[in-house]
PDB file of C-alpha atoms in Angstrom:
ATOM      1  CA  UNK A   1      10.226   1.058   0.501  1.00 36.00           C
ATOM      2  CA  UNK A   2       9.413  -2.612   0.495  1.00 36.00           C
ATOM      3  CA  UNK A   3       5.989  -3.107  -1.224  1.00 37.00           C
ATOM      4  CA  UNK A   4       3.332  -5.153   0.667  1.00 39.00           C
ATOM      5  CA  UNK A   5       1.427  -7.299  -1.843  1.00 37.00           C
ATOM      6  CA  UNK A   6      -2.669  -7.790  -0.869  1.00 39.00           C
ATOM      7  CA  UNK A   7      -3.446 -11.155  -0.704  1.00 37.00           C
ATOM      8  CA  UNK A   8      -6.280 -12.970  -0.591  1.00 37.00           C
ATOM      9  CA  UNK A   9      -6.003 -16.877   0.279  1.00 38.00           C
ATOM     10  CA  UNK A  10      -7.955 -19.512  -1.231  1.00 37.00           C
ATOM     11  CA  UNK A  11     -10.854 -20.277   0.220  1.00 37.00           C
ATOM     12  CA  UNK A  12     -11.760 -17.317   1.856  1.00 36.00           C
ATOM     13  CA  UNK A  13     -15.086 -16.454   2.385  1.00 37.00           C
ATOM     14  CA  UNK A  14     -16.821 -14.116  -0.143  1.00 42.00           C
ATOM     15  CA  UNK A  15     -18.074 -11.452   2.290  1.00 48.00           C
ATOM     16  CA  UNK A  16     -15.877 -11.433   5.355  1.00 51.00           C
ATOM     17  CA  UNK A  17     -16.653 -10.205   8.870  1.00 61.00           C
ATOM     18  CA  UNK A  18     -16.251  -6.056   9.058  1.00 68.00           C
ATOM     19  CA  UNK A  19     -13.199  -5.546  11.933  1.00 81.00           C
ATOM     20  CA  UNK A  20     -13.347  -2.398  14.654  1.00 94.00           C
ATOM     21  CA  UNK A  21     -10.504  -0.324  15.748  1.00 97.00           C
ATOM     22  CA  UNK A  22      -9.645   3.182  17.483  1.00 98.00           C
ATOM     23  CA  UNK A  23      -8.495   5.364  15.217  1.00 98.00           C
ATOM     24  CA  UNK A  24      -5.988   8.612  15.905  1.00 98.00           C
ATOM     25  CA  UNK A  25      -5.215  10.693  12.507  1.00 98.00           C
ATOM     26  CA  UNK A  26      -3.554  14.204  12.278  1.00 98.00           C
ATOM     27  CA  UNK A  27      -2.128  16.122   9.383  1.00 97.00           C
ATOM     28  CA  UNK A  28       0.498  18.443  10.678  1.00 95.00           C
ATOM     29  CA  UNK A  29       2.067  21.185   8.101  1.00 91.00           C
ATOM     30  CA  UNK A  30       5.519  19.591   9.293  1.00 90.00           C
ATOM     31  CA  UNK A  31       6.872  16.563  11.022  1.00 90.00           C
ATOM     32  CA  UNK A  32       6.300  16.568  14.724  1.00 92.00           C
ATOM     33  CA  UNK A  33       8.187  15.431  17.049  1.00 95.00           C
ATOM     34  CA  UNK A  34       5.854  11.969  17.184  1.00 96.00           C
ATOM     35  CA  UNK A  35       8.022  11.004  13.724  1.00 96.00           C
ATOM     36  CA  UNK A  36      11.169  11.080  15.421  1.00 96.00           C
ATOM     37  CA  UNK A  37      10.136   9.007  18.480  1.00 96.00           C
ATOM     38  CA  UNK A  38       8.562   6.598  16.350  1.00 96.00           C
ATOM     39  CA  UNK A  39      11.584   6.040  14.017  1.00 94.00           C
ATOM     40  CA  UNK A  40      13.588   6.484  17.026  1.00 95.00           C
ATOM     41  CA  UNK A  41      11.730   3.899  19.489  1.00 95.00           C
ATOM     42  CA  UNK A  42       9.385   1.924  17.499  1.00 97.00           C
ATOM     43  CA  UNK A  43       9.781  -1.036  16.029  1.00 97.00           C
ATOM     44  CA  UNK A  44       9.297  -0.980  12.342  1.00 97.00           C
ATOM     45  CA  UNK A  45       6.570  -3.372  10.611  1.00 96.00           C
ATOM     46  CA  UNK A  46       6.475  -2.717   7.350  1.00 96.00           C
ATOM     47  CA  UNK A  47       6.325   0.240   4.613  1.00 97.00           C
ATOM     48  CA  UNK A  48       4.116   0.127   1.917  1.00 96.00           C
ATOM     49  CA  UNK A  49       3.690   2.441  -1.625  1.00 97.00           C
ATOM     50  CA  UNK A  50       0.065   2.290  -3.571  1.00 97.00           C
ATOM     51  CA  UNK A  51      -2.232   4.037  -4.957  1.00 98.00           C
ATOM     52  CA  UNK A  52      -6.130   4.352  -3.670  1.00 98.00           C
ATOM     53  CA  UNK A  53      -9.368   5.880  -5.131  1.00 98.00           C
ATOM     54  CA  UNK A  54     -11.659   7.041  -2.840  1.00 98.00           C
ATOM     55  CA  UNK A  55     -15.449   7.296  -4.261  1.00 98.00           C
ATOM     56  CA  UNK A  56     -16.177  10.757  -2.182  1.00 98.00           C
ATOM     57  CA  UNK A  57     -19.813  11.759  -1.215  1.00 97.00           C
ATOM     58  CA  UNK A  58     -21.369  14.004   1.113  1.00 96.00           C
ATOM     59  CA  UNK A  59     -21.252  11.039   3.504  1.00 96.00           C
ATOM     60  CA  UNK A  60     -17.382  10.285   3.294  1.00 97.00           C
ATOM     61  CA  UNK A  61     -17.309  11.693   6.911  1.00 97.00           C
ATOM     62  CA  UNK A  62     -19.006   8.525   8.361  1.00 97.00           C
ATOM     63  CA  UNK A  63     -19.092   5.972   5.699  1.00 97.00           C
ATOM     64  CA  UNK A  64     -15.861   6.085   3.784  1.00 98.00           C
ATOM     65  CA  UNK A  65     -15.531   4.083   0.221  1.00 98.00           C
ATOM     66  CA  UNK A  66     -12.277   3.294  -1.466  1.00 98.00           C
ATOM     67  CA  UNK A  67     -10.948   1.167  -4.198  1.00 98.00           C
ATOM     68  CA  UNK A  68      -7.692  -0.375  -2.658  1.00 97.00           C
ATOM     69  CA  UNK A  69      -5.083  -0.221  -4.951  1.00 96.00           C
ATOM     70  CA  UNK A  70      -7.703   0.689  -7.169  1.00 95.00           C
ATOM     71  CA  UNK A  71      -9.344  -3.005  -7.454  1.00 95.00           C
ATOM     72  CA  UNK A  72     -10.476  -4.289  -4.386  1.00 96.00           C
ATOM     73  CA  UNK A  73     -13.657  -2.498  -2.757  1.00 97.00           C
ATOM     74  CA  UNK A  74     -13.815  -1.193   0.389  1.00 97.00           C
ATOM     75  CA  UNK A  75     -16.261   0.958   3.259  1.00 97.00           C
ATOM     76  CA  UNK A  76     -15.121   2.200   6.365  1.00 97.00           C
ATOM     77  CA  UNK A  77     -18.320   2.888   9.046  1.00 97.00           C
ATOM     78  CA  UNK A  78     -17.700   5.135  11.293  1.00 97.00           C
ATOM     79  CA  UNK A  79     -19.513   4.555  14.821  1.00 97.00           C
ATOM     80  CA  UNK A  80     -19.301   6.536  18.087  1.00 96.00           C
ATOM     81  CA  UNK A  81     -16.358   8.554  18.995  1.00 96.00           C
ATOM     82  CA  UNK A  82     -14.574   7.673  22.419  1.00 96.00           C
ATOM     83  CA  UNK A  83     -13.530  11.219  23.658  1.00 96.00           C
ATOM     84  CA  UNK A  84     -10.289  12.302  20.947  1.00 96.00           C
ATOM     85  CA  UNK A  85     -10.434   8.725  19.081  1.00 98.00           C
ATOM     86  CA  UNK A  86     -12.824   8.164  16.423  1.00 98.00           C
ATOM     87  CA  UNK A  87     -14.470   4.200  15.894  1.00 98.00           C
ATOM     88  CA  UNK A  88     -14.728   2.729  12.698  1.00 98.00           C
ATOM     89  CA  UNK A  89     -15.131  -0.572  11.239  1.00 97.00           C
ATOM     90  CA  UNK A  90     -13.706  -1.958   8.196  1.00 95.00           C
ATOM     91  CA  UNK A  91     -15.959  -3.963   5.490  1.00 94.00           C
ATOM     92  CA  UNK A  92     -14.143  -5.985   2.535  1.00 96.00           C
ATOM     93  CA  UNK A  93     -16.352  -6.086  -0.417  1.00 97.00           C
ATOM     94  CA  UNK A  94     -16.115  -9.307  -2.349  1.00 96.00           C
ATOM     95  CA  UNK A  95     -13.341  -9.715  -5.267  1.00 96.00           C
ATOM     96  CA  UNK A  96     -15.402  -8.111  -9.202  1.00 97.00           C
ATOM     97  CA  UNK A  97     -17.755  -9.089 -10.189  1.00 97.00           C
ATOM     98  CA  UNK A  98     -19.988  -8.100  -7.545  1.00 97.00           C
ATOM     99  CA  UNK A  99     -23.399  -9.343  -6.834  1.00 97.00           C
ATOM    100  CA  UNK A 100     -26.715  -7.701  -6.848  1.00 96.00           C
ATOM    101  CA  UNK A 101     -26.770  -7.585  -2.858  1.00 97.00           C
ATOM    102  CA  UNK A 102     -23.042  -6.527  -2.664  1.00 97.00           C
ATOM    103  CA  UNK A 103     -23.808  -3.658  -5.189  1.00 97.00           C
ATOM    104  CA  UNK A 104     -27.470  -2.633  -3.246  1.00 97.00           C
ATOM    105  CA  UNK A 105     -24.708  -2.550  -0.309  1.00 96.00           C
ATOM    106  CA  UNK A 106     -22.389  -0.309  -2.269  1.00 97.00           C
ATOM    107  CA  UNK A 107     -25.426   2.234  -3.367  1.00 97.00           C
ATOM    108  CA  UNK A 108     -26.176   2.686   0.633  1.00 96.00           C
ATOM    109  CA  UNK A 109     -22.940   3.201   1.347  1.00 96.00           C
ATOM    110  CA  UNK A 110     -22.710   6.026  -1.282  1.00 97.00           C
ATOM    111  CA  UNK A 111     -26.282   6.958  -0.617  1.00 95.00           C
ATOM    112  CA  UNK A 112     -27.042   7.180  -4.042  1.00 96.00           C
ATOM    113  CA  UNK A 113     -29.749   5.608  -6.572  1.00 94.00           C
ATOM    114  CA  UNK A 114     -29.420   1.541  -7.051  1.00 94.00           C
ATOM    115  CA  UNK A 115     -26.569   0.514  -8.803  1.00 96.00           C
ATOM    116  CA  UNK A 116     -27.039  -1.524 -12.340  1.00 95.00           C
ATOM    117  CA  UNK A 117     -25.156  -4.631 -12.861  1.00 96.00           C
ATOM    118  CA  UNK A 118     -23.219  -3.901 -15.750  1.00 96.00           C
ATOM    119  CA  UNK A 119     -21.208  -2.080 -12.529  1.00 97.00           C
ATOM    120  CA  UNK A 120     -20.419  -4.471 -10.527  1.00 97.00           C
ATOM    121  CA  UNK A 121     -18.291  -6.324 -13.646  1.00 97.00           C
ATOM    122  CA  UNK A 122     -14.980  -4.489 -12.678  1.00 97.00           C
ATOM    123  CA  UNK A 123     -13.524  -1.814 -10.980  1.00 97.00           C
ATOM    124  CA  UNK A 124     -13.356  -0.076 -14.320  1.00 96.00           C
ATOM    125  CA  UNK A 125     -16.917  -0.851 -14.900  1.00 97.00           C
ATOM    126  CA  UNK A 126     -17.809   0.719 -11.700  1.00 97.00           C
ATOM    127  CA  UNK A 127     -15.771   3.923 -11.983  1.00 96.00           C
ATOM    128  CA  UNK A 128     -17.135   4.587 -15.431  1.00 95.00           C
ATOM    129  CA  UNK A 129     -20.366   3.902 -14.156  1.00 94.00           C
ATOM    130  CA  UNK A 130     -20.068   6.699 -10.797  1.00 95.00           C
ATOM    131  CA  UNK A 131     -19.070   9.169 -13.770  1.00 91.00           C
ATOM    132  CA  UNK A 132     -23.086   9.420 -14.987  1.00 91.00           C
ATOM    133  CA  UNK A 133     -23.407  10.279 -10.961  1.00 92.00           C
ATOM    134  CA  UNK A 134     -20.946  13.008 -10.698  1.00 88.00           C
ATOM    135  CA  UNK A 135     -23.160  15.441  -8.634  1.00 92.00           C
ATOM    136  CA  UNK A 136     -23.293  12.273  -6.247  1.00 95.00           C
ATOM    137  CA  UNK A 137     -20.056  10.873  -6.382  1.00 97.00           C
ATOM    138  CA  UNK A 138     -16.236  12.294  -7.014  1.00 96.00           C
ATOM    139  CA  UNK A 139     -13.453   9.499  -7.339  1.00 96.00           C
ATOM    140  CA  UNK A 140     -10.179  10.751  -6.272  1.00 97.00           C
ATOM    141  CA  UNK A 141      -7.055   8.593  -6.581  1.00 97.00           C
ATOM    142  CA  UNK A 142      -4.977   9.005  -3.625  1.00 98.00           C
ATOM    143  CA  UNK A 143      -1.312   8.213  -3.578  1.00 98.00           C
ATOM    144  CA  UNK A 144       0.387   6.846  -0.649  1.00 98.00           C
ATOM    145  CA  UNK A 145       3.831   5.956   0.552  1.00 98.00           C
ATOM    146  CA  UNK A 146       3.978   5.305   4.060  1.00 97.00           C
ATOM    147  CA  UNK A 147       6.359   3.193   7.041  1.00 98.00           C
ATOM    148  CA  UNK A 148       3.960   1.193   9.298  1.00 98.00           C
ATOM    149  CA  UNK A 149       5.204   0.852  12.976  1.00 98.00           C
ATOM    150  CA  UNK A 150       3.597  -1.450  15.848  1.00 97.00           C
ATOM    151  CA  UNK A 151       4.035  -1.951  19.616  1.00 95.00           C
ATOM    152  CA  UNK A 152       2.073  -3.834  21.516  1.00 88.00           C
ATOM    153  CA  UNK A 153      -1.611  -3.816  20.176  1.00 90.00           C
ATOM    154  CA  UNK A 154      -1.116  -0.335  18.191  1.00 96.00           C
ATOM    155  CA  UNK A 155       0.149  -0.003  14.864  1.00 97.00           C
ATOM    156  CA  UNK A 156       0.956   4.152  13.641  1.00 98.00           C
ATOM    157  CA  UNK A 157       1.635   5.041  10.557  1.00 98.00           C
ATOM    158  CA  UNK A 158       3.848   7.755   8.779  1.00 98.00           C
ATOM    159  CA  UNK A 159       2.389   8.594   5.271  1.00 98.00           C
ATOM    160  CA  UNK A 160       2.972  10.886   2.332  1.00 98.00           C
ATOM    161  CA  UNK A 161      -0.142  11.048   0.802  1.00 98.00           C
ATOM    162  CA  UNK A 162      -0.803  13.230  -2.920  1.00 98.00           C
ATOM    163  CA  UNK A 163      -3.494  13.795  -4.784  1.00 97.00           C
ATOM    164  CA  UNK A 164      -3.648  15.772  -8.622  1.00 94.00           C
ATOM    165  CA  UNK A 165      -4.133  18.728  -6.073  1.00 92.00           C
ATOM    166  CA  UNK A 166      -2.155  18.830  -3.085  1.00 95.00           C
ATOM    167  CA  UNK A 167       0.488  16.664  -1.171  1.00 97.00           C
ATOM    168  CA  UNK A 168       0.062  16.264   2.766  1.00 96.00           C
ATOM    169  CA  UNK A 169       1.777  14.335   5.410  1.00 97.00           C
ATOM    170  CA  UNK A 170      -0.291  12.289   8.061  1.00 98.00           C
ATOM    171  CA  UNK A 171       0.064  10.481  11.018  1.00 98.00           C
ATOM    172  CA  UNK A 172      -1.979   7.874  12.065  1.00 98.00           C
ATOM    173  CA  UNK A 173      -2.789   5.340  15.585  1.00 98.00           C
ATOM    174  CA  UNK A 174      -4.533   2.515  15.245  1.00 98.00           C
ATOM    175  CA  UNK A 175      -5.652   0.510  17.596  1.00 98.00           C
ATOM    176  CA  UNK A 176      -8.812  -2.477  18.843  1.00 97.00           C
ATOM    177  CA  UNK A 177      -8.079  -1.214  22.473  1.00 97.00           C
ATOM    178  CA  UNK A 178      -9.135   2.327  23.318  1.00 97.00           C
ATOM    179  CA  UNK A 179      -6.952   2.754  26.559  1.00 97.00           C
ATOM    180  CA  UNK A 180      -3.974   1.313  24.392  1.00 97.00           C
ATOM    181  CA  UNK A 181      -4.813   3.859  21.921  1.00 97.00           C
ATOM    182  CA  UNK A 182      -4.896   6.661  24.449  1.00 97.00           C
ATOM    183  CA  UNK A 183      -1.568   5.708  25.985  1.00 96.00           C
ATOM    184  CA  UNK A 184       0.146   5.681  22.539  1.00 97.00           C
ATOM    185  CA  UNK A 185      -1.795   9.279  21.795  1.00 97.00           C
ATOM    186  CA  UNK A 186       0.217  10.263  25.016  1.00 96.00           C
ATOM    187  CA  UNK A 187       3.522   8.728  24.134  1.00 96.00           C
ATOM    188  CA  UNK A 188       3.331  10.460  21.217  1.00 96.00           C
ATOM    189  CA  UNK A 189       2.516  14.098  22.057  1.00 95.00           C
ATOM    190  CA  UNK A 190      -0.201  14.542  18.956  1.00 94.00           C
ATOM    191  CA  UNK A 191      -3.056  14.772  21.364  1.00 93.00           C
ATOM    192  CA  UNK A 192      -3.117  19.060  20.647  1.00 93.00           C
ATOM    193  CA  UNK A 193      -3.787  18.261  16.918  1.00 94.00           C
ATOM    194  CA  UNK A 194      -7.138  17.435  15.637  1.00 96.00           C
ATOM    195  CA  UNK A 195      -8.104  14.080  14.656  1.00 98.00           C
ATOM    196  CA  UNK A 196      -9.635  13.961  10.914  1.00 98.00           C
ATOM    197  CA  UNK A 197     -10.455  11.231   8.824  1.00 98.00           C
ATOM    198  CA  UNK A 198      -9.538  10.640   5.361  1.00 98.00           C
ATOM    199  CA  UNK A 199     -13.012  11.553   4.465  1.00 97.00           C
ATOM    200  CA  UNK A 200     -12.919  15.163   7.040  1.00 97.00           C
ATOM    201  CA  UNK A 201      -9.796  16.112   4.600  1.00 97.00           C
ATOM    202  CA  UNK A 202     -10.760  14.873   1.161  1.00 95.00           C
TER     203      UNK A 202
END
């Protein structure tokens, strides 16, 4: 796989703007046939190997945190369904340390009790912090090696994703445009399988 490095560029904004898309996810017990059309007759962007830790509540199923690549913060809202797709939008946290504000942010997003600063120092900091709120909070590192395809505005994704417990495979659409992301759910054949977040299965 080629590794995609995260970047951020200098000069960017501490809190950036969340970003909403369409989202399509399925985890068959085998490859459908939607993997061989897309290796077949997709154009391939990109593949990609890390390694995330999801900070799993009771709420995961709407409001989703994860350390990518277990250093840079992350929440995924989600906000009305559209028929089969689910809507969510996408919220960088500032690079550690965090702020008082970007921590109160982090505490709704968990729905747990304020967080203290000494948490918001590193991503170690804040893991070892969650682990006095274990009855709230269980962090879960998720490994992932996936192939990204796009076409037009949808990008789908193939990934092998393990935990310390299980190892699944999951297909993904993604997409700004929900008529785009109906037409690739079509192309595809995956519209019989249900659609479940990362937080439905974790």
């Amino acid at each position: 796989f080629l590794i995609l490095a995260d970047t951020v560029a200098a000069g960017t904004p501490r809190m950036q703007t969340a970003t909403g898309r369409y989202e399509f996810r399925v985890w068959p017990r085998k490859a459908p046939q939607a993997a061989a059309i897309l290796q077949k007759s997709w154009p391939l962007a990109g593949a990609e190997r890390r390694s995330d830790i999801y900070l799993l509540t009771e709420h995961s199923p709407d409001r989703l945190v994860k350390l990518r690549a277990g250093n840079r913060l992350e929440t995924k809202r989600r906000g009305d369904d559209l028929g089969l797709l689910q809507y969510w939008t996408h919220q960088p946290y500032p690079l550690f340390p965090l702020s008082r504000p970007d921590l109160r942010m982090l505490a709704e997003d968990l729905g747990i009790p304020p967080l203290d600063p000494e948490a918001g120092l590193s991503p170690g900091h804040l893991v070892a912090r969650l682990g006095t709120l274990a009855h709230l909070v269980v962090p879960v590192t998720v490994r992932k090696s996936r192939l990204l395809f796009r076409k037009a505005g949808s990008r789908v994704e193939i990934c092998h994703v393990a935990t310390d417990d299980w190892t699944r495979l999951t297909l993904a659409i993604e997409d700004p445009d929900p008529d785009s992301a109906l037409d690739t759910l079509d192309g595809l054949g995956m519209g019989g399988l249900p659609n479940r977040s990362y937080g439905d299965v974790l």
